[in-house]
Amino acid sequence: MSIFVAVQSDDFCVASEYDELRQQANCGAIVTFSGLVRELSNNILHNMTLEHYPGMTEQALIAIAEQAKQRWQLGAVRIVHRVGTLKPQQQIVFVGIASAHRAAAFAACEFIMDYLKNQAPFWKKEHTAQGDYWVAAKVSDQQALARWE
C-alpha cells in the first residue's frame, strides 16, 4: 500500500490527486473528500490562517493513514492539507483512498478525516468582522472520533 502526505501552502488539483490514486493496481474503488473553508453562520469570515508544526504534522498524518491501513485493505492513501491564509471557499484538505472495494474506501476516508480533525497538529485562527480568534476543538468532532474506538 502506498501512502502520500503533503502539507503545503499551494492549492491542489482534485483531478490530479484522483489520477494518482487510479494508478494503483487491483483497486476497484476510489473515494475522495475535499474540504473547503466555509462561511461562519454568525459572523463574516474574511479568511482563516492555518498553522502547523513542520515535520511533526506530516508524521501525524502518516500515522493516521497507517492506522487506516491496519483496519482495512487499502491500495493507496493520499492526504493533502493546506496551511497559510485561506479565504472562504478555498480548498483546505484532500483525502483520497483507493481500495479493492467501496466499503473499505468509504470507511477509511471517513476514519482519516475524523482522526485528522482531532489528532493532527494544525491550529486555525479565524479572521472575522468581529475580530480574530483561535478555533477551539468541537465536541461534535470528538464524538465522531469516539465511534472508531
PDB file of C-alpha atoms in Angstrom:
ATOM      1  CA  MET A   1       0.000   0.000   0.000  1.00  0.00           C
ATOM      2  CA  SER A   2       1.255   3.470  -0.774  1.00  0.00           C
ATOM      3  CA  ILE A   3       0.826   6.487   1.463  1.00  0.00           C
ATOM      4  CA  PHE A   4       1.321  10.043   0.222  1.00  0.00           C
ATOM      5  CA  VAL A   5       1.124  13.027   2.567  1.00  0.00           C
ATOM      6  CA  ALA A   6       1.692  16.696   1.745  1.00  0.00           C
ATOM      7  CA  VAL A   7       1.319  19.805   3.885  1.00  0.00           C
ATOM      8  CA  GLN A   8       1.563  22.842   1.652  1.00  0.00           C
ATOM      9  CA  SER A   9       0.509  26.437   1.136  1.00  0.00           C
ATOM     10  CA  ASP A  10      -0.200  25.918  -2.579  1.00  0.00           C
ATOM     11  CA  ASP A  11      -3.622  24.812  -3.781  1.00  0.00           C
ATOM     12  CA  PHE A  12      -4.088  21.258  -5.027  1.00  0.00           C
ATOM     13  CA  CYS A  13      -5.895  19.813  -8.036  1.00  0.00           C
ATOM     14  CA  VAL A  14      -8.531  17.237  -7.098  1.00  0.00           C
ATOM     15  CA  ALA A  15      -8.374  15.703 -10.594  1.00  0.00           C
ATOM     16  CA  SER A  16      -4.594  15.219 -10.349  1.00  0.00           C
ATOM     17  CA  GLU A  17      -4.884  13.659  -6.908  1.00  0.00           C
ATOM     18  CA  TYR A  18      -7.608  11.334  -8.217  1.00  0.00           C
ATOM     19  CA  ASP A  19      -5.429  10.357 -11.191  1.00  0.00           C
ATOM     20  CA  GLU A  20      -2.601   9.421  -8.806  1.00  0.00           C
ATOM     21  CA  LEU A  21      -4.993   7.102  -6.945  1.00  0.00           C
ATOM     22  CA  ARG A  22      -6.091   5.479 -10.224  1.00  0.00           C
ATOM     23  CA  GLN A  23      -2.540   4.248 -10.777  1.00  0.00           C
ATOM     24  CA  GLN A  24      -2.979   1.607  -8.067  1.00  0.00           C
ATOM     25  CA  ALA A  25      -3.321  -1.933  -9.372  1.00  0.00           C
ATOM     26  CA  ASN A  26      -6.279  -4.070  -8.295  1.00  0.00           C
ATOM     27  CA  CYS A  27      -8.280  -1.141  -6.987  1.00  0.00           C
ATOM     28  CA  GLY A  28     -11.941  -1.094  -7.936  1.00  0.00           C
ATOM     29  CA  ALA A  29     -12.961   1.848  -5.765  1.00  0.00           C
ATOM     30  CA  ILE A  30     -11.738   5.370  -5.164  1.00  0.00           C
ATOM     31  CA  VAL A  31     -13.327   7.589  -2.540  1.00  0.00           C
ATOM     32  CA  THR A  32     -12.273  11.202  -2.089  1.00  0.00           C
ATOM     33  CA  PHE A  33     -13.118  14.024   0.261  1.00  0.00           C
ATOM     34  CA  SER A  34     -12.250  17.649  -0.365  1.00  0.00           C
ATOM     35  CA  GLY A  35     -12.896  20.175   2.392  1.00  0.00           C
ATOM     36  CA  LEU A  36     -13.395  23.877   1.818  1.00  0.00           C
ATOM     37  CA  VAL A  37     -13.111  26.928   4.050  1.00  0.00           C
ATOM     38  CA  ARG A  38     -16.726  27.744   4.816  1.00  0.00           C
ATOM     39  CA  GLU A  39     -18.534  30.871   5.882  1.00  0.00           C
ATOM     40  CA  LEU A  40     -19.490  31.181   9.518  1.00  0.00           C
ATOM     41  CA  SER A  41     -23.174  31.139  10.413  1.00  0.00           C
ATOM     42  CA  ASN A  42     -22.982  34.004  12.891  1.00  0.00           C
ATOM     43  CA  ASN A  43     -20.112  36.145  11.639  1.00  0.00           C
ATOM     44  CA  ILE A  44     -18.448  37.277   8.420  1.00  0.00           C
ATOM     45  CA  LEU A  45     -15.254  35.309   7.812  1.00  0.00           C
ATOM     46  CA  HIS A  46     -12.595  37.314   5.988  1.00  0.00           C
ATOM     47  CA  ASN A  47     -10.062  34.470   5.983  1.00  0.00           C
ATOM     48  CA  MET A  48      -8.536  31.715   8.077  1.00  0.00           C
ATOM     49  CA  THR A  49      -4.911  31.152   8.985  1.00  0.00           C
ATOM     50  CA  LEU A  50      -3.752  27.558   9.415  1.00  0.00           C
ATOM     51  CA  GLU A  51      -0.523  26.892  11.245  1.00  0.00           C
ATOM     52  CA  HIS A  52       1.266  23.610  11.764  1.00  0.00           C
ATOM     53  CA  TYR A  53       4.419  22.128  13.198  1.00  0.00           C
ATOM     54  CA  PRO A  54       6.574  21.116  10.176  1.00  0.00           C
ATOM     55  CA  GLY A  55       7.784  17.540  10.340  1.00  0.00           C
ATOM     56  CA  MET A  56       5.519  16.667  13.253  1.00  0.00           C
ATOM     57  CA  THR A  57       2.365  17.302  11.236  1.00  0.00           C
ATOM     58  CA  GLU A  58       3.435  15.092   8.338  1.00  0.00           C
ATOM     59  CA  GLN A  59       4.371  12.282  10.751  1.00  0.00           C
ATOM     60  CA  ALA A  60       0.974  12.566  12.459  1.00  0.00           C
ATOM     61  CA  LEU A  61      -0.817  12.294   9.098  1.00  0.00           C
ATOM     62  CA  ILE A  62       1.272   9.258   8.124  1.00  0.00           C
ATOM     63  CA  ALA A  63       0.429   7.632  11.466  1.00  0.00           C
ATOM     64  CA  ILE A  64      -3.291   8.221  10.848  1.00  0.00           C
ATOM     65  CA  ALA A  65      -3.003   6.663   7.367  1.00  0.00           C
ATOM     66  CA  GLU A  66      -1.144   3.685   8.882  1.00  0.00           C
ATOM     67  CA  GLN A  67      -3.987   3.172  11.368  1.00  0.00           C
ATOM     68  CA  ALA A  68      -6.463   3.094   8.471  1.00  0.00           C
ATOM     69  CA  LYS A  69      -4.239   0.575   6.680  1.00  0.00           C
ATOM     70  CA  GLN A  70      -4.380  -1.708   9.741  1.00  0.00           C
ATOM     71  CA  ARG A  71      -8.202  -1.624   9.776  1.00  0.00           C
ATOM     72  CA  TRP A  72      -8.962  -2.020   6.044  1.00  0.00           C
ATOM     73  CA  GLN A  73      -7.319  -3.450   2.942  1.00  0.00           C
ATOM     74  CA  LEU A  74      -6.289  -0.344   1.058  1.00  0.00           C
ATOM     75  CA  GLY A  75      -4.316   0.189  -2.122  1.00  0.00           C
ATOM     76  CA  ALA A  76      -3.362   3.819  -1.546  1.00  0.00           C
ATOM     77  CA  VAL A  77      -3.977   6.788   0.731  1.00  0.00           C
ATOM     78  CA  ARG A  78      -3.379  10.401  -0.304  1.00  0.00           C
ATOM     79  CA  ILE A  79      -3.678  13.264   2.157  1.00  0.00           C
ATOM     80  CA  VAL A  80      -3.032  16.872   1.166  1.00  0.00           C
ATOM     81  CA  HIS A  81      -3.594  19.621   3.733  1.00  0.00           C
ATOM     82  CA  ARG A  82      -3.050  23.291   3.132  1.00  0.00           C
ATOM     83  CA  VAL A  83      -1.580  25.806   5.563  1.00  0.00           C
ATOM     84  CA  GLY A  84      -1.264  29.576   5.483  1.00  0.00           C
ATOM     85  CA  THR A  85      -4.008  32.108   4.892  1.00  0.00           C
ATOM     86  CA  LEU A  86      -7.110  30.841   3.092  1.00  0.00           C
ATOM     87  CA  LYS A  87     -10.282  32.632   2.049  1.00  0.00           C
ATOM     88  CA  PRO A  88     -13.841  31.245   2.154  1.00  0.00           C
ATOM     89  CA  GLN A  89     -14.500  28.569  -0.484  1.00  0.00           C
ATOM     90  CA  GLN A  90     -10.809  27.810  -0.988  1.00  0.00           C
ATOM     91  CA  GLN A  91      -9.741  24.176  -0.694  1.00  0.00           C
ATOM     92  CA  ILE A  92      -8.241  23.206   2.637  1.00  0.00           C
ATOM     93  CA  VAL A  93      -7.893  19.395   2.646  1.00  0.00           C
ATOM     94  CA  PHE A  94      -7.988  16.398   0.322  1.00  0.00           C
ATOM     95  CA  VAL A  95      -8.234  12.781   1.451  1.00  0.00           C
ATOM     96  CA  GLY A  96      -8.315  10.056  -1.169  1.00  0.00           C
ATOM     97  CA  ILE A  97      -8.490   6.301  -0.756  1.00  0.00           C
ATOM     98  CA  ALA A  98      -8.021   3.579  -3.364  1.00  0.00           C
ATOM     99  CA  SER A  99      -9.201   0.096  -2.405  1.00  0.00           C
ATOM    100  CA  ALA A 100     -10.437  -3.092  -3.997  1.00  0.00           C
ATOM    101  CA  HIS A 101     -13.920  -2.483  -2.587  1.00  0.00           C
ATOM    102  CA  ARG A 102     -16.027   0.605  -1.909  1.00  0.00           C
ATOM    103  CA  ALA A 103     -16.935  -0.205   1.713  1.00  0.00           C
ATOM    104  CA  ALA A 104     -13.288  -0.122   2.803  1.00  0.00           C
ATOM    105  CA  ALA A 105     -12.619   3.058   0.819  1.00  0.00           C
ATOM    106  CA  PHE A 106     -15.620   4.913   2.288  1.00  0.00           C
ATOM    107  CA  ALA A 107     -14.857   3.808   5.854  1.00  0.00           C
ATOM    108  CA  ALA A 108     -11.144   4.624   5.608  1.00  0.00           C
ATOM    109  CA  CYS A 109     -11.806   8.073   4.171  1.00  0.00           C
ATOM    110  CA  GLU A 110     -14.236   8.924   6.963  1.00  0.00           C
ATOM    111  CA  PHE A 111     -11.905   7.456   9.597  1.00  0.00           C
ATOM    112  CA  ILE A 112      -8.960   9.523   8.344  1.00  0.00           C
ATOM    113  CA  MET A 113     -10.983  12.754   8.353  1.00  0.00           C
ATOM    114  CA  ASP A 114     -12.260  12.114  11.885  1.00  0.00           C
ATOM    115  CA  TYR A 115      -8.739  11.437  13.166  1.00  0.00           C
ATOM    116  CA  LEU A 116      -7.260  14.331  11.200  1.00  0.00           C
ATOM    117  CA  LYS A 117      -9.767  16.778  12.733  1.00  0.00           C
ATOM    118  CA  ASN A 118      -8.896  15.616  16.248  1.00  0.00           C
ATOM    119  CA  GLN A 119      -5.277  14.482  16.255  1.00  0.00           C
ATOM    120  CA  ALA A 120      -3.332  16.270  13.535  1.00  0.00           C
ATOM    121  CA  PRO A 121      -1.337  19.241  14.862  1.00  0.00           C
ATOM    122  CA  PHE A 122      -2.986  22.101  12.988  1.00  0.00           C
ATOM    123  CA  TRP A 123      -4.066  25.373  14.567  1.00  0.00           C
ATOM    124  CA  LYS A 124      -6.787  27.515  12.991  1.00  0.00           C
ATOM    125  CA  LYS A 125      -7.264  31.224  13.517  1.00  0.00           C
ATOM    126  CA  GLU A 126     -10.362  32.838  12.059  1.00  0.00           C
ATOM    127  CA  HIS A 127     -10.235  36.473  10.998  1.00  0.00           C
ATOM    128  CA  THR A 128     -13.750  37.917  11.125  1.00  0.00           C
ATOM    129  CA  ALA A 129     -15.566  41.234  11.087  1.00  0.00           C
ATOM    130  CA  GLN A 130     -15.848  40.873  14.882  1.00  0.00           C
ATOM    131  CA  GLY A 131     -12.111  40.192  15.388  1.00  0.00           C
ATOM    132  CA  ASP A 132      -9.602  37.359  15.272  1.00  0.00           C
ATOM    133  CA  TYR A 133      -9.728  34.206  17.401  1.00  0.00           C
ATOM    134  CA  TRP A 134      -8.255  30.706  17.610  1.00  0.00           C
ATOM    135  CA  VAL A 135     -10.698  27.899  16.847  1.00  0.00           C
ATOM    136  CA  ALA A 136     -11.300  25.501  19.735  1.00  0.00           C
ATOM    137  CA  ALA A 137     -11.905  21.766  19.359  1.00  0.00           C
ATOM    138  CA  LYS A 138     -15.549  20.885  18.713  1.00  0.00           C
ATOM    139  CA  VAL A 139     -17.492  18.358  20.762  1.00  0.00           C
ATOM    140  CA  SER A 140     -19.037  17.010  17.547  1.00  0.00           C
ATOM    141  CA  ASP A 141     -15.563  16.233  16.152  1.00  0.00           C
ATOM    142  CA  GLN A 142     -14.634  14.389  19.350  1.00  0.00           C
ATOM    143  CA  GLN A 143     -17.897  12.429  19.209  1.00  0.00           C
ATOM    144  CA  ALA A 144     -17.162  11.426  15.613  1.00  0.00           C
ATOM    145  CA  LEU A 145     -13.747  10.140  16.683  1.00  0.00           C
ATOM    146  CA  ALA A 146     -15.179   8.147  19.576  1.00  0.00           C
ATOM    147  CA  ARG A 147     -17.175   5.866  17.288  1.00  0.00           C
ATOM    148  CA  TRP A 148     -13.920   4.399  15.901  1.00  0.00           C
ATOM    149  CA  GLU A 149     -12.609   3.364  19.312  1.00  0.00           C
TER     150      GLU A 149
END
